[in-house]
PDB file of C-alpha atoms in Angstrom:
ATOM      1  CA  UNK M   1       4.159 -34.322  17.574  1.00 51.00           C
ATOM      2  CA  UNK M   2       3.285 -32.549  20.669  1.00 60.00           C
ATOM      3  CA  UNK M   3       5.688 -29.687  20.612  1.00 58.00           C
ATOM      4  CA  UNK M   4       4.290 -28.830  16.770  1.00 58.00           C
ATOM      5  CA  UNK M   5       0.623 -28.631  18.224  1.00 54.00           C
ATOM      6  CA  UNK M   6       1.667 -26.363  21.084  1.00 55.00           C
ATOM      7  CA  UNK M   7       3.739 -24.269  18.680  1.00 50.00           C
ATOM      8  CA  UNK M   8       0.706 -23.817  16.153  1.00 57.00           C
ATOM      9  CA  UNK M   9      -1.429 -23.242  19.206  1.00 60.00           C
ATOM     10  CA  UNK M  10       0.877 -20.388  20.369  1.00 53.00           C
ATOM     11  CA  UNK M  11       1.274 -19.016  16.909  1.00 60.00           C
ATOM     12  CA  UNK M  12      -2.873 -18.573  16.570  1.00 50.00           C
ATOM     13  CA  UNK M  13      -2.777 -17.313  20.026  1.00 53.00           C
ATOM     14  CA  UNK M  14      -0.455 -14.506  19.142  1.00 52.00           C
ATOM     15  CA  UNK M  15      -1.909 -13.966  15.819  1.00 51.00           C
ATOM     16  CA  UNK M  16      -5.283 -13.057  17.145  1.00 57.00           C
ATOM     17  CA  UNK M  17      -4.031 -11.173  20.280  1.00 52.00           C
ATOM     18  CA  UNK M  18      -2.175  -9.087  17.799  1.00 49.00           C
ATOM     19  CA  UNK M  19      -5.343  -8.787  15.514  1.00 45.00           C
ATOM     20  CA  UNK M  20      -7.362  -7.706  18.461  1.00 47.00           C
ATOM     21  CA  UNK M  21      -4.677  -5.087  19.944  1.00 42.00           C
ATOM     22  CA  UNK M  22      -4.524  -3.672  16.254  1.00 43.00           C
ATOM     23  CA  UNK M  23      -8.134  -3.210  16.252  1.00 44.00           C
ATOM     24  CA  UNK M  24      -7.955  -1.226  19.445  1.00 43.00           C
ATOM     25  CA  UNK M  25      -5.368   0.654  18.653  1.00 43.00           C
ATOM     26  CA  UNK M  26      -3.858   0.772  15.119  1.00 43.00           C
ATOM     27  CA  UNK M  27      -7.147   1.202  12.986  1.00 44.00           C
ATOM     28  CA  UNK M  28      -9.454   3.336  15.289  1.00 40.00           C
ATOM     29  CA  UNK M  29      -9.323   6.702  14.220  1.00 38.00           C
ATOM     30  CA  UNK M  30      -8.610   9.159  17.165  1.00 36.00           C
ATOM     31  CA  UNK M  31     -11.021  11.768  18.458  1.00 36.00           C
ATOM     32  CA  UNK M  32      -9.906  15.624  17.997  1.00 37.00           C
ATOM     33  CA  UNK M  33      -9.306  16.274  21.458  1.00 36.00           C
ATOM     34  CA  UNK M  34      -6.725  13.443  21.730  1.00 37.00           C
ATOM     35  CA  UNK M  35      -3.966  15.359  20.037  1.00 38.00           C
ATOM     36  CA  UNK M  36      -3.213  12.688  17.164  1.00 40.00           C
ATOM     37  CA  UNK M  37      -2.311  15.464  14.690  1.00 40.00           C
ATOM     38  CA  UNK M  38      -4.822  15.229  12.260  1.00 42.00           C
ATOM     39  CA  UNK M  39      -5.988  11.591  12.578  1.00 51.00           C
ATOM     40  CA  UNK M  40      -9.871  11.327  11.824  1.00 57.00           C
ATOM     41  CA  UNK M  41     -12.417  12.662  14.390  1.00 57.00           C
ATOM     42  CA  UNK M  42     -14.792  10.264  13.588  1.00 63.00           C
ATOM     43  CA  UNK M  43     -14.948   6.483  13.869  1.00 72.00           C
ATOM     44  CA  UNK M  44     -15.202   4.284  10.888  1.00 80.00           C
ATOM     45  CA  UNK M  45     -16.875   1.190  12.060  1.00 85.00           C
ATOM     46  CA  UNK M  46     -16.933  -0.776   8.839  1.00 86.00           C
ATOM     47  CA  UNK M  47     -13.379   0.129   7.826  1.00 85.00           C
ATOM     48  CA  UNK M  48     -11.949  -0.877  11.347  1.00 85.00           C
ATOM     49  CA  UNK M  49     -13.908  -4.233  11.202  1.00 86.00           C
ATOM     50  CA  UNK M  50     -12.531  -4.387   7.748  1.00 86.00           C
ATOM     51  CA  UNK M  51      -9.043  -3.813   8.828  1.00 87.00           C
ATOM     52  CA  UNK M  52      -9.624  -7.256  11.076  1.00 86.00           C
ATOM     53  CA  UNK M  53     -11.122  -9.504   8.844  1.00 84.00           C
ATOM     54  CA  UNK M  54     -12.063  -7.815   5.450  1.00 85.00           C
ATOM     55  CA  UNK M  55     -11.398  -8.671   1.789  1.00 82.00           C
ATOM     56  CA  UNK M  56      -9.019  -5.727   1.083  1.00 84.00           C
ATOM     57  CA  UNK M  57      -5.490  -5.344   1.860  1.00 88.00           C
ATOM     58  CA  UNK M  58      -6.000  -3.332   4.690  1.00 88.00           C
ATOM     59  CA  UNK M  59      -6.351  -6.296   6.647  1.00 89.00           C
ATOM     60  CA  UNK M  60      -3.331  -7.923   5.265  1.00 89.00           C
ATOM     61  CA  UNK M  61      -1.138  -4.865   6.164  1.00 89.00           C
ATOM     62  CA  UNK M  62      -2.995  -4.443   9.650  1.00 90.00           C
ATOM     63  CA  UNK M  63      -1.963  -8.060  10.654  1.00 91.00           C
ATOM     64  CA  UNK M  64       1.853  -6.845   9.829  1.00 89.00           C
ATOM     65  CA  UNK M  65       1.295  -4.252  12.404  1.00 90.00           C
ATOM     66  CA  UNK M  66       0.737  -1.133   9.961  1.00 87.00           C
ATOM     67  CA  UNK M  67      -1.361   1.596  11.314  1.00 86.00           C
ATOM     68  CA  UNK M  68      -4.440   3.096   9.099  1.00 84.00           C
ATOM     69  CA  UNK M  69      -1.659   6.122   8.560  1.00 83.00           C
ATOM     70  CA  UNK M  70       0.812   3.904   6.766  1.00 84.00           C
ATOM     71  CA  UNK M  71      -1.477   4.088   3.654  1.00 83.00           C
ATOM     72  CA  UNK M  72      -3.829   7.080   4.390  1.00 82.00           C
ATOM     73  CA  UNK M  73      -1.417   9.535   5.951  1.00 79.00           C
ATOM     74  CA  UNK M  74      -2.190  11.616   8.903  1.00 79.00           C
ATOM     75  CA  UNK M  75      -5.490  13.562   8.026  1.00 77.00           C
ATOM     76  CA  UNK M  76      -8.532  11.205   7.373  1.00 77.00           C
ATOM     77  CA  UNK M  77     -10.992  13.720   8.004  1.00 76.00           C
ATOM     78  CA  UNK M  78      -9.477  15.579   4.743  1.00 81.00           C
ATOM     79  CA  UNK M  79      -9.509  12.610   2.717  1.00 79.00           C
ATOM     80  CA  UNK M  80     -13.129  11.929   3.703  1.00 78.00           C
ATOM     81  CA  UNK M  81     -14.209  15.389   3.004  1.00 81.00           C
ATOM     82  CA  UNK M  82     -12.476  15.206  -0.549  1.00 80.00           C
ATOM     83  CA  UNK M  83     -14.815  12.244  -1.164  1.00 78.00           C
ATOM     84  CA  UNK M  84     -17.813  14.663  -0.579  1.00 77.00           C
ATOM     85  CA  UNK M  85     -19.853  11.930   1.627  1.00 77.00           C
ATOM     86  CA  UNK M  86     -21.761  12.227   4.553  1.00 79.00           C
ATOM     87  CA  UNK M  87     -20.763  10.103   7.244  1.00 79.00           C
ATOM     88  CA  UNK M  88     -18.484   6.845   6.757  1.00 81.00           C
ATOM     89  CA  UNK M  89     -17.585   6.273   3.103  1.00 81.00           C
ATOM     90  CA  UNK M  90     -18.621   2.597   1.073  1.00 80.00           C
ATOM     91  CA  UNK M  91     -15.649   0.208   1.798  1.00 80.00           C
ATOM     92  CA  UNK M  92     -15.767   0.538  -2.265  1.00 76.00           C
ATOM     93  CA  UNK M  93     -14.969   4.417  -2.181  1.00 69.00           C
ATOM     94  CA  UNK M  94     -13.310   6.256  -4.752  1.00 65.00           C
ATOM     95  CA  UNK M  95     -10.493   7.336  -2.485  1.00 68.00           C
ATOM     96  CA  UNK M  96      -7.115   5.483  -3.463  1.00 71.00           C
ATOM     97  CA  UNK M  97      -3.986   5.108  -1.849  1.00 78.00           C
ATOM     98  CA  UNK M  98      -1.270   6.919  -4.224  1.00 80.00           C
ATOM     99  CA  UNK M  99       1.124   4.366  -5.696  1.00 83.00           C
ATOM    100  CA  UNK M 100       3.900   6.447  -4.685  1.00 83.00           C
ATOM    101  CA  UNK M 101       2.819   5.710  -1.091  1.00 83.00           C
ATOM    102  CA  UNK M 102       3.035   2.218  -1.733  1.00 85.00           C
ATOM    103  CA  UNK M 103       6.477   2.315  -3.198  1.00 85.00           C
ATOM    104  CA  UNK M 104       8.056   4.451  -0.349  1.00 81.00           C
ATOM    105  CA  UNK M 105       7.313   1.409   2.116  1.00 72.00           C
ATOM    106  CA  UNK M 106       9.854  -1.007   3.188  1.00 74.00           C
ATOM    107  CA  UNK M 107       8.268  -3.822   1.448  1.00 73.00           C
ATOM    108  CA  UNK M 108       7.527  -2.094  -1.956  1.00 83.00           C
ATOM    109  CA  UNK M 109      10.316   0.417  -2.304  1.00 83.00           C
ATOM    110  CA  UNK M 110      10.481  -0.009  -6.230  1.00 86.00           C
ATOM    111  CA  UNK M 111       8.807  -1.648  -9.102  1.00 85.00           C
ATOM    112  CA  UNK M 112      12.004  -3.499  -9.496  1.00 87.00           C
ATOM    113  CA  UNK M 113      11.769  -4.763  -5.801  1.00 88.00           C
ATOM    114  CA  UNK M 114       8.151  -5.908  -6.244  1.00 86.00           C
ATOM    115  CA  UNK M 115       8.831  -7.760  -9.177  1.00 88.00           C
ATOM    116  CA  UNK M 116      11.571  -9.759  -7.641  1.00 91.00           C
ATOM    117  CA  UNK M 117       9.441 -10.478  -4.651  1.00 88.00           C
ATOM    118  CA  UNK M 118       6.971 -11.807  -7.131  1.00 87.00           C
ATOM    119  CA  UNK M 119       9.380 -13.554  -9.278  1.00 90.00           C
ATOM    120  CA  UNK M 120       7.969 -16.816  -8.573  1.00 89.00           C
ATOM    121  CA  UNK M 121       5.102 -16.304 -10.500  1.00 84.00           C
ATOM    122  CA  UNK M 122       7.161 -16.660 -13.393  1.00 83.00           C
ATOM    123  CA  UNK M 123       5.611 -15.623 -17.090  1.00 80.00           C
ATOM    124  CA  UNK M 124       2.441 -14.666 -15.054  1.00 81.00           C
ATOM    125  CA  UNK M 125       4.124 -12.216 -12.860  1.00 84.00           C
ATOM    126  CA  UNK M 126       1.917  -9.043 -12.913  1.00 85.00           C
ATOM    127  CA  UNK M 127       4.643  -6.678 -11.409  1.00 86.00           C
ATOM    128  CA  UNK M 128       6.852  -7.745 -14.513  1.00 86.00           C
ATOM    129  CA  UNK M 129       4.530  -7.999 -17.398  1.00 83.00           C
ATOM    130  CA  UNK M 130       5.378  -7.885 -21.185  1.00 82.00           C
ATOM    131  CA  UNK M 131       2.639  -5.434 -21.303  1.00 81.00           C
ATOM    132  CA  UNK M 132       4.666  -3.138 -18.999  1.00 76.00           C
ATOM    133  CA  UNK M 133       4.129  -2.180 -15.264  1.00 72.00           C
ATOM    134  CA  UNK M 134       0.705  -1.021 -14.311  1.00 75.00           C
ATOM    135  CA  UNK M 135       1.272   2.317 -12.900  1.00 77.00           C
ATOM    136  CA  UNK M 136      -1.410   2.641 -10.377  1.00 83.00           C
ATOM    137  CA  UNK M 137      -1.434  -0.257  -7.765  1.00 85.00           C
ATOM    138  CA  UNK M 138      -5.145   0.364  -6.921  1.00 84.00           C
ATOM    139  CA  UNK M 139      -6.026  -1.079 -10.572  1.00 84.00           C
ATOM    140  CA  UNK M 140      -5.762  -4.246  -8.791  1.00 87.00           C
ATOM    141  CA  UNK M 141      -5.265  -4.050  -4.932  1.00 87.00           C
ATOM    142  CA  UNK M 142      -8.287  -2.548  -3.338  1.00 87.00           C
ATOM    143  CA  UNK M 143      -7.704  -1.114   0.350  1.00 87.00           C
ATOM    144  CA  UNK M 144     -11.067  -2.352   1.713  1.00 88.00           C
ATOM    145  CA  UNK M 145     -12.929  -4.270  -1.095  1.00 86.00           C
ATOM    146  CA  UNK M 146     -11.957  -7.248  -3.049  1.00 85.00           C
ATOM    147  CA  UNK M 147      -9.246  -7.388  -5.171  1.00 84.00           C
ATOM    148  CA  UNK M 148      -9.262  -7.498  -8.781  1.00 85.00           C
ATOM    149  CA  UNK M 149      -7.149  -9.337 -11.217  1.00 84.00           C
ATOM    150  CA  UNK M 150      -6.759  -7.157 -14.117  1.00 83.00           C
ATOM    151  CA  UNK M 151      -4.409  -9.522 -16.045  1.00 84.00           C
ATOM    152  CA  UNK M 152      -6.971 -12.500 -15.460  1.00 83.00           C
ATOM    153  CA  UNK M 153      -9.550 -10.573 -17.095  1.00 84.00           C
ATOM    154  CA  UNK M 154      -7.934 -11.568 -20.630  1.00 84.00           C
ATOM    155  CA  UNK M 155      -5.346 -14.522 -19.471  1.00 81.00           C
ATOM    156  CA  UNK M 156      -5.400 -17.482 -17.584  1.00 78.00           C
ATOM    157  CA  UNK M 157      -2.633 -16.462 -15.316  1.00 71.00           C
ATOM    158  CA  UNK M 158      -1.536 -19.919 -14.729  1.00 67.00           C
ATOM    159  CA  UNK M 159      -3.929 -20.677 -12.057  1.00 68.00           C
ATOM    160  CA  UNK M 160      -2.700 -17.981  -9.463  1.00 70.00           C
ATOM    161  CA  UNK M 161      -5.329 -16.252  -7.269  1.00 71.00           C
ATOM    162  CA  UNK M 162      -5.305 -12.658  -6.009  1.00 69.00           C
ATOM    163  CA  UNK M 163      -3.698 -12.417  -2.521  1.00 68.00           C
ATOM    164  CA  UNK M 164      -3.641  -9.253  -0.421  1.00 58.00           C
TER     165      UNK M 164
END
């Protein structure tokens, strides 16, 4: 029993340390003079905080050790410029990560792999639906805002809840 408690404390301490290190290094865009090959020249405080403890998939991926550029690519300034906003974009901005980016990653390398990884959802598997595949991951999965259960808008989904 004592070993289990110590193990839990160790895991929690490691998780907190990892998140803190990520917040300091992984999701803090560099300044222009840092030589970070196109990373944002501006810091986006709301987005950085969201990576640590937010509703979107950014915090989930951050906890796994991914940096902002894993989803956004190397030139964050260019992406913000495309939005045509001054300063930091809203967490619910209209910028989306391309589905191809998600499917090129080690975890989600194809629709088939994704369907297999979520096969435990059975008849309610949104990645293997009788309606076909949703071709845009962003329909449900939001980077820095609350996830949207598209299937749940019409179906009870067997009680499943959206996770990052």
